[in-house]
């Protein structure tokens, strides 16, 4: 009897007070959770990209109170720090040892914008994950073998939450621009887009940036409506203009190339900002500059470049600096730079974007509906103007992606931080779905209920890549070759915290091994007297900091024999490996001569003494 009033109130709320709406939402939430669980069981993979591990290890340094520093040392970063110290005339104080490269302490990070590492640092600080590899605990291991890395998986779950948070944002945006039918189908198709699920397990900043971009779009939508029909008072439009600048600035601090979107934002304000367009444009630009400038000043003070090593990404993968040559250079030569090299890079990459990336924008063929829909006008001025803004973003991102493309995009196509066009995929999806509904209304169907069957078949066709994930074979979560965390942590365990390692996967040694690791130099050199060339192992070992271990993975051991070993010359690492294998011993000129059995032929590990035999 005591529970009857409670039950009656509960039933009343469910039937009359709107509670049934929440009961209808509950099955949808359960379906989403089940989808995430099944996807992670079938399609999860540990981090497999350089950018993800790099950002994660910077975030861990932040979380542990070590500042914005990195354990992944790029030789090019050493060059910039040394050059800037010479320009500023900095001299060591009395009793201090000269350290222009900042290798004897913590090395400042010059590669990553701070947005994503700062967010990850908060996550790692809150969760305090166990960074040790487990080979015994269920789920993290399989039959006594390493299977999943805990921090990688936690970062995946965080990114999946970001992705799920983007879905209601897209839903309300589609409902604002069109109607509830377009909104619901857009949300369902976005949830079923396998490309975004792959980004969620990659550990990249893409999904955080996607949320920021959607925030920018919402600020533009509201600003445009406020200009036409003021509702928020005298200063409402200025607040929205400042919000647009803030979103663009925050996005630029999450991925530098995102900052170029300030151009379509300013053009939009000039065209549709009404009588106060000039003041609104200046407000947006001022807020954007206020957010970006302090970080650019920090980078310039340290390296002489406003975006650190990323400032020179336009030079990478040109004929002047193929592959990762610039990032691995201790003495880069910029005297041969000429405009034709940049034009060739822009031309070649734009051709690939237009012929390959744009037709399958967003990981599905709904982009075809968007492209066809460009020929159709809209009665709603907000919908029409937002399409113009979307086209402006596509053009700017195409140019930024073409000029900023590096070897990262070659190593891991599509799922990389240089894939900028994926950010506009949700908007492309919304406009594509709107055309689908427009065509559906004009198709004569035998009976009204068949409309839902056509929508179901359309959704099934769009989500086919996602469905294939649930079919055999199951994805192996271990990203080997070349990343095998147990091996990396074994080698790192031999080293003291302040000691330096050289490797062809220094980002992985920094993240999994928590040891300072420098990227493999361009040359090994057959004679220590050649260290003066500035591009050899000895240039770092003799003049900056002793290197205590060398770790080479299949990235180097399984390289192309003729082009990357033989033709690379006598001072190459390929020649060093061949000489070591043929003579069955390390050449006498090389200071790291001790090797534990069992690593060859897939990996080569050399140390200064038999560190695995600790006293």
Coordinates of C-alpha atoms in Angstrom, one line a residue:
X1 CA 0.0 0.0 0.0
X2 CA 2.9 2.4 0.8
X3 CA 4.2 1.9 -2.8
X4 CA 0.9 2.6 -4.5
X5 CA 1.1 6.4 -4.7
X6 CA 4.7 6.1 -6.0
X7 CA 3.6 3.7 -8.8
X8 CA 0.6 5.8 -9.6
X9 CA 2.8 8.9 -10.0
X10 CA 5.2 7.0 -12.1
X11 CA 2.5 5.7 -14.5
X12 CA 1.0 9.2 -14.6
X13 CA 4.3 10.7 -15.7
X14 CA 4.9 8.0 -18.3
X15 CA 1.4 8.3 -19.9
X16 CA 0.6 11.9 -19.5
X17 CA 3.7 13.8 -18.3
X18 CA 5.8 13.0 -21.4
X19 CA 7.6 10.1 -19.9
X20 CA 6.8 7.9 -22.9
X21 CA 9.2 10.0 -24.9
X22 CA 12.1 8.9 -22.7
X23 CA 11.0 5.2 -23.0
X24 CA 11.2 5.6 -26.8
X25 CA 14.7 7.1 -26.5
X26 CA 15.9 4.3 -24.2
X27 CA 15.9 1.5 -26.9
X28 CA 17.8 3.9 -29.2
X29 CA 20.4 4.5 -26.6
X30 CA 20.7 0.8 -25.9
X31 CA 21.1 0.1 -29.6
X32 CA 23.9 2.7 -29.8
X33 CA 25.7 1.2 -26.8
X34 CA 25.4 -2.3 -28.3
X35 CA 26.7 -1.1 -31.6
X36 CA 29.8 0.4 -29.9
X37 CA 30.4 -2.8 -27.9
X38 CA 30.2 -5.0 -31.0
X39 CA 32.3 -2.7 -33.1
X40 CA 35.1 -2.6 -30.5
X41 CA 34.9 -6.4 -30.2
X42 CA 35.2 -6.8 -34.0
X43 CA 37.0 -3.8 -35.3
X44 CA 39.2 -2.3 -32.5
X45 CA 42.9 -1.9 -33.3
X46 CA 45.6 -0.4 -31.1
X47 CA 47.1 2.9 -32.2
X48 CA 48.7 2.6 -35.7
X49 CA 49.6 6.2 -36.6
X50 CA 52.5 8.4 -35.7
X51 CA 50.3 11.4 -34.9
X52 CA 48.1 9.5 -32.4
X53 CA 51.0 8.2 -30.4
X54 CA 52.8 11.5 -30.6
X55 CA 49.8 13.5 -29.2
X56 CA 49.2 10.8 -26.5
X57 CA 52.7 11.0 -25.1
X58 CA 52.7 14.8 -25.1
X59 CA 49.4 14.6 -23.2
X60 CA 50.9 12.2 -20.6
X61 CA 53.8 14.7 -20.1
X62 CA 51.2 17.4 -19.5
X63 CA 49.2 15.2 -17.1
X64 CA 52.4 14.4 -15.1
X65 CA 53.3 18.0 -14.7
X66 CA 56.3 18.0 -17.2
X67 CA 54.9 20.8 -19.3
X68 CA 54.3 20.9 -23.0
X69 CA 57.2 18.6 -23.8
X70 CA 57.9 15.6 -25.9
X71 CA 59.9 12.4 -25.7
X72 CA 59.7 12.0 -29.5
X73 CA 62.7 14.0 -30.8
X74 CA 62.8 15.1 -34.4
X75 CA 66.2 16.0 -35.7
X76 CA 64.6 19.0 -37.5
X77 CA 63.3 20.2 -34.1
X78 CA 66.9 20.0 -32.8
X79 CA 67.9 22.2 -35.8
X80 CA 65.2 24.8 -35.1
X81 CA 66.0 25.1 -31.4
X82 CA 69.7 25.4 -32.0
X83 CA 69.3 28.0 -34.8
X84 CA 66.9 30.1 -32.6
X85 CA 69.2 29.9 -29.6
X86 CA 72.1 31.2 -31.8
X87 CA 69.9 34.0 -33.2
X88 CA 68.9 35.1 -29.7
X89 CA 72.5 34.9 -28.5
X90 CA 71.7 32.6 -25.6
X91 CA 74.7 31.5 -23.6
X92 CA 74.7 28.9 -20.7
X93 CA 75.0 30.4 -17.3
X94 CA 78.1 29.8 -15.2
X95 CA 78.2 26.2 -14.1
X96 CA 75.6 25.1 -16.7
X97 CA 76.3 22.8 -19.6
X98 CA 75.3 24.1 -23.1
X99 CA 72.2 22.3 -24.2
X100 CA 70.7 24.2 -27.2
X101 CA 68.8 21.2 -28.4
X102 CA 67.1 20.7 -25.0
X103 CA 68.0 17.0 -24.9
X104 CA 69.5 16.8 -21.5
X105 CA 66.2 17.9 -20.0
X106 CA 62.7 17.8 -21.4
X107 CA 62.5 18.7 -25.1
X108 CA 59.8 21.3 -25.9
X109 CA 57.2 20.0 -28.4
X110 CA 57.2 22.0 -31.6
X111 CA 55.0 19.7 -33.8
X112 CA 51.6 19.4 -32.1
X113 CA 49.0 22.2 -31.7
X114 CA 47.9 22.1 -28.0
X115 CA 44.2 21.6 -28.3
X116 CA 44.0 17.8 -28.4
X117 CA 46.9 17.0 -26.1
X118 CA 45.4 19.3 -23.5
X119 CA 42.1 17.5 -23.7
X120 CA 43.8 14.1 -23.5
X121 CA 45.9 15.3 -20.6
X122 CA 42.7 16.0 -18.6
X123 CA 41.4 12.5 -19.5
X124 CA 44.7 10.8 -18.5
X125 CA 44.9 12.9 -15.3
X126 CA 41.3 11.8 -14.4
X127 CA 41.6 8.1 -15.2
X128 CA 45.2 7.5 -14.3
X129 CA 45.5 4.4 -16.6
X130 CA 48.1 1.6 -16.1
X131 CA 50.7 2.1 -18.8
X132 CA 52.2 -1.3 -18.3
X133 CA 51.5 -4.0 -20.9
X134 CA 49.4 -6.9 -19.7
X135 CA 49.8 -10.5 -21.0
X136 CA 47.7 -12.2 -18.3
X137 CA 44.5 -10.2 -17.7
X138 CA 41.4 -11.1 -19.8
X139 CA 40.4 -8.8 -22.7
X140 CA 43.8 -7.1 -22.6
X141 CA 45.6 -10.4 -23.5
X142 CA 44.7 -13.5 -25.4
X143 CA 46.1 -16.9 -24.4
X144 CA 49.1 -15.3 -22.7
X145 CA 49.8 -12.9 -25.6
X146 CA 49.5 -9.2 -25.7
X147 CA 46.2 -8.2 -27.3
X148 CA 45.0 -4.7 -26.3
X149 CA 46.8 -1.7 -24.7
X150 CA 44.7 -0.2 -21.9
X151 CA 45.5 3.5 -22.5
X152 CA 44.9 3.1 -26.3
X153 CA 41.5 1.6 -25.6
X154 CA 40.5 4.3 -23.1
X155 CA 41.4 7.0 -25.7
X156 CA 39.3 5.1 -28.2
X157 CA 36.3 5.1 -25.8
X158 CA 36.8 8.9 -25.3
X159 CA 36.8 9.5 -29.0
X160 CA 33.7 7.4 -29.5
X161 CA 31.9 9.5 -26.9
X162 CA 32.9 12.6 -28.9
X163 CA 31.5 10.9 -32.1
X164 CA 28.3 10.1 -30.3
X165 CA 28.1 13.7 -29.0
X166 CA 28.3 14.9 -32.6
X167 CA 25.2 12.9 -33.7
X168 CA 22.6 15.0 -31.8
X169 CA 24.4 18.1 -32.9
X170 CA 24.0 17.0 -36.5
X171 CA 20.4 16.0 -35.8
X172 CA 19.4 19.5 -34.5
X173 CA 21.3 21.2 -37.3
X174 CA 19.6 19.2 -40.0
X175 CA 16.2 19.9 -38.4
X176 CA 16.9 23.6 -38.3
X177 CA 18.0 23.7 -41.9
X178 CA 15.4 21.2 -43.3
X179 CA 12.9 19.1 -41.3
X180 CA 12.7 16.2 -38.8
X181 CA 12.7 13.6 -41.5
X182 CA 16.0 14.8 -42.9
X183 CA 17.3 15.1 -39.3
X184 CA 16.5 11.6 -38.3
X185 CA 17.9 9.9 -41.4
X186 CA 21.0 12.1 -41.3
X187 CA 21.6 11.0 -37.7
X188 CA 21.1 7.4 -38.5
X189 CA 23.4 7.5 -41.5
X190 CA 26.1 9.3 -39.6
X191 CA 26.0 6.7 -36.8
X192 CA 26.4 4.0 -39.5
X193 CA 29.3 5.7 -41.3
X194 CA 32.2 3.3 -40.8
X195 CA 34.8 5.9 -41.6
X196 CA 34.1 7.8 -38.4
X197 CA 34.2 4.6 -36.3
X198 CA 37.7 4.0 -37.8
X199 CA 38.7 7.5 -36.8
X200 CA 37.4 6.8 -33.3
X201 CA 39.8 3.9 -32.8
X202 CA 42.7 5.7 -34.4
X203 CA 43.4 8.0 -31.5
X204 CA 43.6 11.0 -33.7
X205 CA 42.1 14.5 -33.0
X206 CA 39.6 14.3 -35.9
X207 CA 36.5 13.7 -33.9
X208 CA 37.3 16.5 -31.4
X209 CA 37.9 18.8 -34.4
X210 CA 34.6 17.6 -36.0
X211 CA 32.7 18.8 -32.9
X212 CA 34.5 22.1 -33.1
X213 CA 33.6 22.5 -36.7
X214 CA 30.0 21.7 -36.0
X215 CA 30.1 24.4 -33.3
X216 CA 31.5 26.8 -35.9
X217 CA 28.7 25.9 -38.3
X218 CA 26.0 26.4 -35.6
X219 CA 27.5 29.9 -34.7
X220 CA 27.3 30.8 -38.4
X221 CA 23.7 29.5 -38.7
X222 CA 22.6 31.5 -35.7
X223 CA 24.5 34.6 -36.7
X224 CA 22.9 34.5 -40.2
X225 CA 19.4 34.2 -38.7
X226 CA 20.1 36.9 -36.2
X227 CA 21.1 39.3 -38.9
X228 CA 17.9 38.7 -40.8
X229 CA 15.6 38.5 -37.8
X230 CA 17.1 39.9 -34.6
X231 CA 16.0 38.2 -31.4
X232 CA 18.9 38.4 -29.0
X233 CA 19.1 42.2 -28.5
X234 CA 21.6 44.8 -29.5
X235 CA 24.7 42.8 -28.9
X236 CA 23.5 39.3 -29.8
X237 CA 25.0 39.4 -33.3
X238 CA 28.4 40.5 -32.0
X239 CA 28.4 37.6 -29.5
X240 CA 27.8 35.2 -32.3
X241 CA 30.5 36.8 -34.4
X242 CA 32.9 36.4 -31.5
X243 CA 31.8 32.8 -31.1
X244 CA 32.5 32.1 -34.7
X245 CA 36.0 33.5 -34.3
X246 CA 36.5 31.6 -31.1
X247 CA 35.5 28.3 -32.7
X248 CA 37.8 28.9 -35.6
X249 CA 40.7 29.8 -33.3
X250 CA 40.1 26.7 -31.0
X251 CA 40.0 24.6 -34.1
X252 CA 43.3 26.1 -35.3
X253 CA 44.9 25.2 -32.0
X254 CA 43.6 21.7 -32.4
X255 CA 44.9 21.3 -36.0
X256 CA 46.8 24.2 -37.6
X257 CA 45.3 23.7 -41.1
X258 CA 41.8 24.3 -39.6
X259 CA 42.7 27.9 -39.1
X260 CA 42.4 28.5 -42.8
X261 CA 38.6 28.3 -42.4
X262 CA 38.8 31.9 -41.1
X263 CA 38.7 32.8 -44.8
X264 CA 35.3 31.4 -45.6
X265 CA 34.0 32.7 -42.3
X266 CA 35.1 36.3 -43.1
X267 CA 33.8 36.1 -46.6
X268 CA 30.4 34.9 -45.3
X269 CA 30.2 37.8 -42.9
X270 CA 31.1 40.3 -45.6
X271 CA 28.4 38.9 -47.9
X272 CA 25.6 38.3 -45.4
X273 CA 26.5 40.4 -42.3
X274 CA 24.0 43.1 -43.1
X275 CA 24.7 46.8 -42.4
X276 CA 27.2 46.0 -39.6
X277 CA 29.2 43.5 -41.7
X278 CA 32.5 45.4 -41.3
X279 CA 32.3 45.5 -37.5
X280 CA 31.2 41.9 -37.4
X281 CA 34.1 40.8 -39.6
X282 CA 36.6 42.7 -37.4
X283 CA 35.1 41.2 -34.3
X284 CA 35.5 37.7 -35.6
X285 CA 39.0 38.3 -36.8
X286 CA 40.0 39.9 -33.5
X287 CA 38.8 37.0 -31.4
X288 CA 40.4 34.5 -33.8
X289 CA 43.8 36.3 -33.6
X290 CA 43.5 36.7 -29.8
X291 CA 43.3 32.9 -29.4
X292 CA 45.9 31.9 -32.0
X293 CA 48.6 34.6 -31.3
X294 CA 49.9 33.5 -27.8
X295 CA 50.6 30.0 -29.0
X296 CA 52.2 31.3 -32.2
X297 CA 54.4 33.6 -30.1
X298 CA 55.5 30.7 -27.9
X299 CA 56.5 28.7 -31.0
X300 CA 58.3 31.6 -32.5
X301 CA 60.2 32.4 -29.3
X302 CA 61.4 28.7 -29.2
X303 CA 62.0 27.9 -32.8
X304 CA 61.7 31.0 -34.9
X305 CA 58.7 29.5 -36.7
X306 CA 55.1 30.4 -35.7
X307 CA 53.8 26.8 -36.0
X308 CA 57.0 25.0 -35.1
X309 CA 58.0 22.1 -37.3
X310 CA 54.5 22.2 -38.9
X311 CA 55.4 25.5 -40.5
X312 CA 57.5 23.6 -43.0
X313 CA 54.9 21.0 -43.9
X314 CA 54.4 22.7 -47.3
X315 CA 58.0 21.7 -48.1
X316 CA 57.6 18.0 -47.3
X317 CA 57.0 15.4 -50.0
X318 CA 58.2 17.8 -52.7
X319 CA 61.1 17.0 -54.9
X320 CA 63.2 19.1 -52.5
X321 CA 62.3 17.0 -49.4
X322 CA 60.8 13.6 -50.2
X323 CA 59.2 11.3 -47.6
X324 CA 60.4 12.2 -44.1
X325 CA 63.7 13.7 -45.1
X326 CA 63.1 17.1 -43.7
X327 CA 61.9 15.9 -40.2
X328 CA 65.0 13.6 -40.0
X329 CA 67.4 16.4 -41.1
X330 CA 69.8 18.0 -38.6
X331 CA 71.1 20.5 -41.3
X332 CA 68.3 21.0 -43.9
X333 CA 69.1 23.0 -47.0
X334 CA 66.5 25.7 -47.8
X335 CA 68.6 27.5 -50.4
X336 CA 67.1 25.5 -53.2
X337 CA 63.5 26.4 -52.5
X338 CA 61.6 27.6 -55.6
X339 CA 57.9 28.1 -56.4
X340 CA 57.7 25.4 -59.1
X341 CA 58.2 22.7 -56.4
X342 CA 55.1 24.0 -54.5
X343 CA 53.1 24.3 -57.6
X344 CA 53.9 20.7 -58.6
X345 CA 52.9 19.5 -55.1
X346 CA 49.6 21.5 -55.2
X347 CA 48.8 20.2 -58.7
X348 CA 49.5 16.6 -58.0
X349 CA 47.7 16.5 -54.7
X350 CA 44.7 18.4 -56.0
X351 CA 44.3 16.0 -58.8
X352 CA 44.1 13.1 -56.4
X353 CA 41.6 15.0 -54.1
X354 CA 39.3 15.8 -57.0
X355 CA 39.4 12.4 -58.6
X356 CA 39.5 10.2 -55.5
X357 CA 38.7 12.0 -52.2
X358 CA 35.8 14.3 -53.2
X359 CA 33.7 11.6 -54.9
X360 CA 33.7 9.5 -51.8
X361 CA 33.6 12.3 -49.3
X362 CA 32.6 11.1 -45.9
X363 CA 33.2 7.4 -46.6
X364 CA 29.9 6.9 -48.5
X365 CA 28.4 7.7 -51.9
X366 CA 25.8 10.1 -50.3
X367 CA 28.3 12.8 -51.5
X368 CA 27.0 12.1 -55.0
X369 CA 23.6 13.3 -53.9
X370 CA 25.2 16.4 -52.5
X371 CA 27.1 17.2 -55.7
X372 CA 23.9 16.8 -57.8
X373 CA 22.0 18.8 -55.3
X374 CA 24.2 21.8 -56.0
X375 CA 22.0 22.4 -59.1
X376 CA 18.9 22.7 -56.9
X377 CA 17.9 26.0 -55.3
X378 CA 16.3 26.3 -51.8
X379 CA 13.5 28.7 -50.8
X380 CA 14.9 29.0 -47.2
X381 CA 17.7 31.7 -47.4
X382 CA 19.5 30.2 -44.4
X383 CA 19.7 26.8 -46.1
X384 CA 20.9 28.3 -49.3
X385 CA 23.6 30.5 -47.7
X386 CA 24.9 27.7 -45.5
X387 CA 25.4 25.7 -48.7
X388 CA 27.6 28.5 -50.0
X389 CA 29.5 28.5 -46.7
X390 CA 30.0 24.7 -47.0
X391 CA 31.3 25.1 -50.6
X392 CA 33.7 27.7 -49.4
X393 CA 35.0 25.4 -46.6
X394 CA 35.4 22.6 -49.1
X395 CA 37.5 24.7 -51.5
X396 CA 39.7 26.0 -48.7
X397 CA 40.2 22.6 -47.1
X398 CA 41.0 21.1 -50.5
X399 CA 43.8 23.7 -51.0
X400 CA 45.1 23.3 -47.4
X401 CA 45.0 19.5 -47.6
X402 CA 46.9 19.5 -51.0
X403 CA 49.7 21.9 -49.8
X404 CA 50.0 20.4 -46.3
X405 CA 50.1 16.8 -47.4
X406 CA 53.1 14.9 -46.0
X407 CA 54.4 11.3 -45.9
X408 CA 51.8 10.7 -43.1
X409 CA 49.1 10.5 -45.7
X410 CA 51.1 8.0 -47.7
X411 CA 51.8 5.8 -44.7
X412 CA 48.2 5.6 -43.5
X413 CA 45.8 6.7 -46.3
X414 CA 42.5 8.3 -45.3
X415 CA 42.8 7.7 -41.6
X416 CA 45.3 10.4 -40.8
X417 CA 45.3 13.9 -39.3
X418 CA 45.8 15.5 -42.8
X419 CA 42.4 14.3 -44.0
X420 CA 40.6 17.6 -43.6
X421 CA 37.7 17.0 -45.9
X422 CA 36.2 14.5 -43.5
X423 CA 35.2 17.4 -41.3
X424 CA 32.6 18.6 -43.8
X425 CA 31.2 15.1 -44.3
X426 CA 28.2 15.6 -41.8
X427 CA 27.0 18.7 -43.6
X428 CA 27.5 17.0 -47.0
X429 CA 25.4 14.1 -45.6
X430 CA 22.6 16.5 -44.5
X431 CA 22.4 18.1 -47.9
X432 CA 22.7 14.7 -49.7
X433 CA 19.8 13.3 -47.6
X434 CA 17.7 16.4 -48.4
X435 CA 18.0 15.7 -52.1
X436 CA 17.1 12.0 -51.5
X437 CA 13.9 13.1 -49.8
X438 CA 13.2 15.6 -52.6
X439 CA 13.5 12.8 -55.2
X440 CA 11.5 10.4 -53.0
X441 CA 8.6 12.8 -52.9
X442 CA 8.5 12.8 -56.7
X443 CA 8.7 9.0 -57.2
X444 CA 5.2 7.4 -57.6
X445 CA 5.0 4.5 -55.1
X446 CA 2.3 1.8 -55.1
X447 CA 1.4 2.5 -51.5
X448 CA 2.5 5.1 -48.9
X449 CA 4.2 2.6 -46.6
X450 CA 6.7 1.7 -49.3
X451 CA 8.3 5.0 -48.6
X452 CA 9.8 3.5 -45.4
X453 CA 11.0 0.5 -47.3
X454 CA 12.9 2.7 -49.8
X455 CA 14.4 4.7 -46.9
X456 CA 15.5 1.4 -45.3
X457 CA 17.1 0.2 -48.5
X458 CA 18.9 3.5 -48.9
X459 CA 20.2 3.4 -45.4
X460 CA 21.4 -0.2 -45.8
X461 CA 23.3 0.7 -49.0
X462 CA 25.0 3.7 -47.3
X463 CA 25.9 1.7 -44.2
X464 CA 27.3 -1.4 -46.0
X465 CA 30.9 -0.7 -45.1
X466 CA 29.8 -0.7 -41.4
X467 CA 28.0 -4.1 -41.9
X468 CA 31.2 -5.7 -43.3
X469 CA 33.0 -5.0 -40.0
X470 CA 30.7 -7.6 -38.3
X471 CA 31.5 -10.3 -40.9
X472 CA 34.6 -12.6 -40.6
X473 CA 37.5 -12.2 -40.3
X474 CA 37.8 -10.4 -37.0
X475 CA 40.3 -7.5 -36.9
X476 CA 43.6 -8.2 -35.1
X477 CA 44.1 -5.4 -32.6
X478 CA 47.9 -5.7 -32.6
X479 CA 49.3 -3.1 -35.1
X480 CA 52.3 -5.2 -35.9
X481 CA 54.4 -4.6 -38.0
X482 CA 55.9 -2.4 -36.8
X483 CA 54.3 -1.6 -33.4
X484 CA 54.5 -4.3 -30.7
X485 CA 54.2 -2.7 -27.2
X486 CA 55.7 -5.6 -25.2
X487 CA 58.9 -5.5 -27.2
X488 CA 59.1 -1.7 -26.9
X489 CA 58.5 -1.8 -23.2
X490 CA 61.2 -4.5 -22.8
X491 CA 63.8 -2.3 -24.5
X492 CA 62.7 0.8 -22.6
X493 CA 63.0 -1.1 -19.4
X494 CA 66.7 -1.5 -20.0
X495 CA 67.1 2.3 -20.1
X496 CA 67.2 4.9 -17.4
X497 CA 64.8 7.8 -17.6
X498 CA 67.3 10.4 -18.8
X499 CA 69.0 8.1 -21.4
X500 CA 68.5 8.5 -25.2
X501 CA 67.3 5.9 -27.7
X502 CA 67.4 6.1 -31.5
X503 CA 64.7 4.4 -33.5
X504 CA 62.7 4.4 -36.7
X505 CA 59.5 4.5 -34.7
X506 CA 60.5 7.0 -32.0
X507 CA 56.8 8.1 -31.4
X508 CA 56.0 4.5 -30.3
X509 CA 59.0 4.3 -28.0
X510 CA 58.0 7.7 -26.5
X511 CA 54.3 6.5 -26.0
X512 CA 54.7 2.8 -25.0
X513 CA 58.2 2.9 -23.6
X514 CA 58.2 6.4 -21.9
X515 CA 61.8 7.0 -22.9
X516 CA 63.3 9.9 -24.8
X517 CA 63.8 8.7 -28.4
X518 CA 65.3 10.5 -31.4
X519 CA 64.2 9.7 -35.0
X520 CA 66.7 7.7 -37.1
X521 CA 69.1 10.2 -38.8
X522 CA 69.4 10.3 -42.5
X523 CA 72.8 8.6 -42.4
X524 CA 74.7 6.2 -40.2
X525 CA 78.1 7.0 -41.7
X526 CA 80.8 4.4 -42.2
X527 CA 83.4 6.5 -40.4
X528 CA 83.0 8.6 -37.2
X529 CA 85.1 11.3 -38.9
X530 CA 82.1 12.0 -41.2
X531 CA 80.1 13.2 -38.3
X532 CA 80.8 16.7 -39.5
X533 CA 78.3 16.1 -42.3
X534 CA 75.6 16.8 -39.7
X535 CA 73.2 14.1 -40.8
X536 CA 74.7 11.1 -39.1
X537 CA 74.2 9.1 -35.9
X538 CA 77.5 10.6 -34.7
X539 CA 76.3 14.2 -35.1
X540 CA 73.8 13.6 -32.2
X541 CA 75.8 11.0 -30.2
X542 CA 79.1 13.1 -30.2
X543 CA 77.8 16.7 -30.0
X544 CA 74.4 16.7 -28.3
X545 CA 73.8 13.6 -26.1
X546 CA 75.1 10.0 -26.1
X547 CA 72.7 7.5 -27.7
X548 CA 72.5 4.4 -25.5
X549 CA 70.4 2.1 -27.7
X550 CA 69.4 1.6 -31.3
X551 CA 66.0 0.0 -32.1
X552 CA 65.1 -0.8 -35.8
X553 CA 61.8 -2.4 -36.8
X554 CA 60.5 -3.8 -40.0
X555 CA 60.1 -0.2 -41.2
X556 CA 63.8 -0.3 -41.8
X557 CA 64.7 -4.0 -41.8
X558 CA 62.1 -4.8 -44.5
X559 CA 62.8 -1.7 -46.6
X560 CA 63.3 -2.0 -50.4
X561 CA 66.7 -3.6 -51.0
X562 CA 67.8 -1.8 -54.1
X563 CA 66.4 1.8 -53.8
X564 CA 66.6 2.2 -50.0
X565 CA 69.7 0.1 -49.1
X566 CA 72.0 -0.2 -52.1
X567 CA 71.5 3.1 -53.9
X568 CA 71.4 5.0 -50.6
X569 CA 75.2 4.9 -50.4
X570 CA 77.9 3.7 -48.1
X571 CA 76.8 5.9 -45.3
X572 CA 73.2 4.7 -45.2
X573 CA 71.6 2.6 -42.6
X574 CA 70.9 -0.1 -45.2
X575 CA 74.6 -0.5 -45.8
X576 CA 75.2 -0.6 -42.0
X577 CA 72.7 -3.4 -41.7
X578 CA 74.1 -5.4 -44.6
X579 CA 77.6 -5.0 -43.2
X580 CA 76.5 -6.2 -39.8
X581 CA 74.6 -9.2 -41.2
X582 CA 77.3 -10.3 -43.6
X583 CA 80.1 -10.0 -41.0
X584 CA 77.8 -11.3 -38.2
X585 CA 79.0 -8.5 -36.0
X586 CA 78.6 -4.8 -35.6
X587 CA 81.2 -2.7 -37.5
X588 CA 84.0 -1.5 -35.2
X589 CA 83.4 2.1 -35.7
X590 CA 79.9 2.0 -34.3
X591 CA 79.7 2.6 -30.5
X592 CA 76.6 0.3 -29.9
X593 CA 77.9 -3.2 -30.2
X594 CA 75.9 -5.4 -27.8
X595 CA 72.9 -7.3 -29.2
X596 CA 70.6 -9.8 -27.4
X597 CA 69.7 -12.9 -29.4
X598 CA 66.2 -13.4 -30.7
X599 CA 65.5 -10.0 -32.3
X600 CA 66.8 -10.6 -35.8
X601 CA 65.8 -10.8 -38.6
X602 CA 62.7 -8.7 -38.1
X603 CA 64.2 -6.2 -35.6
X604 CA 67.6 -5.0 -34.7
X605 CA 68.4 -3.9 -31.1
X606 CA 71.9 -2.6 -30.2
X607 CA 73.0 -1.2 -26.9
X608 CA 76.2 0.2 -25.3
X609 CA 76.4 -2.7 -22.9
X610 CA 74.5 -5.9 -22.1
X611 CA 71.7 -4.0 -20.3
X612 CA 69.4 -7.1 -20.2
X613 CA 71.9 -8.6 -17.7
X614 CA 71.3 -6.1 -14.9
X615 CA 73.4 -6.7 -11.8

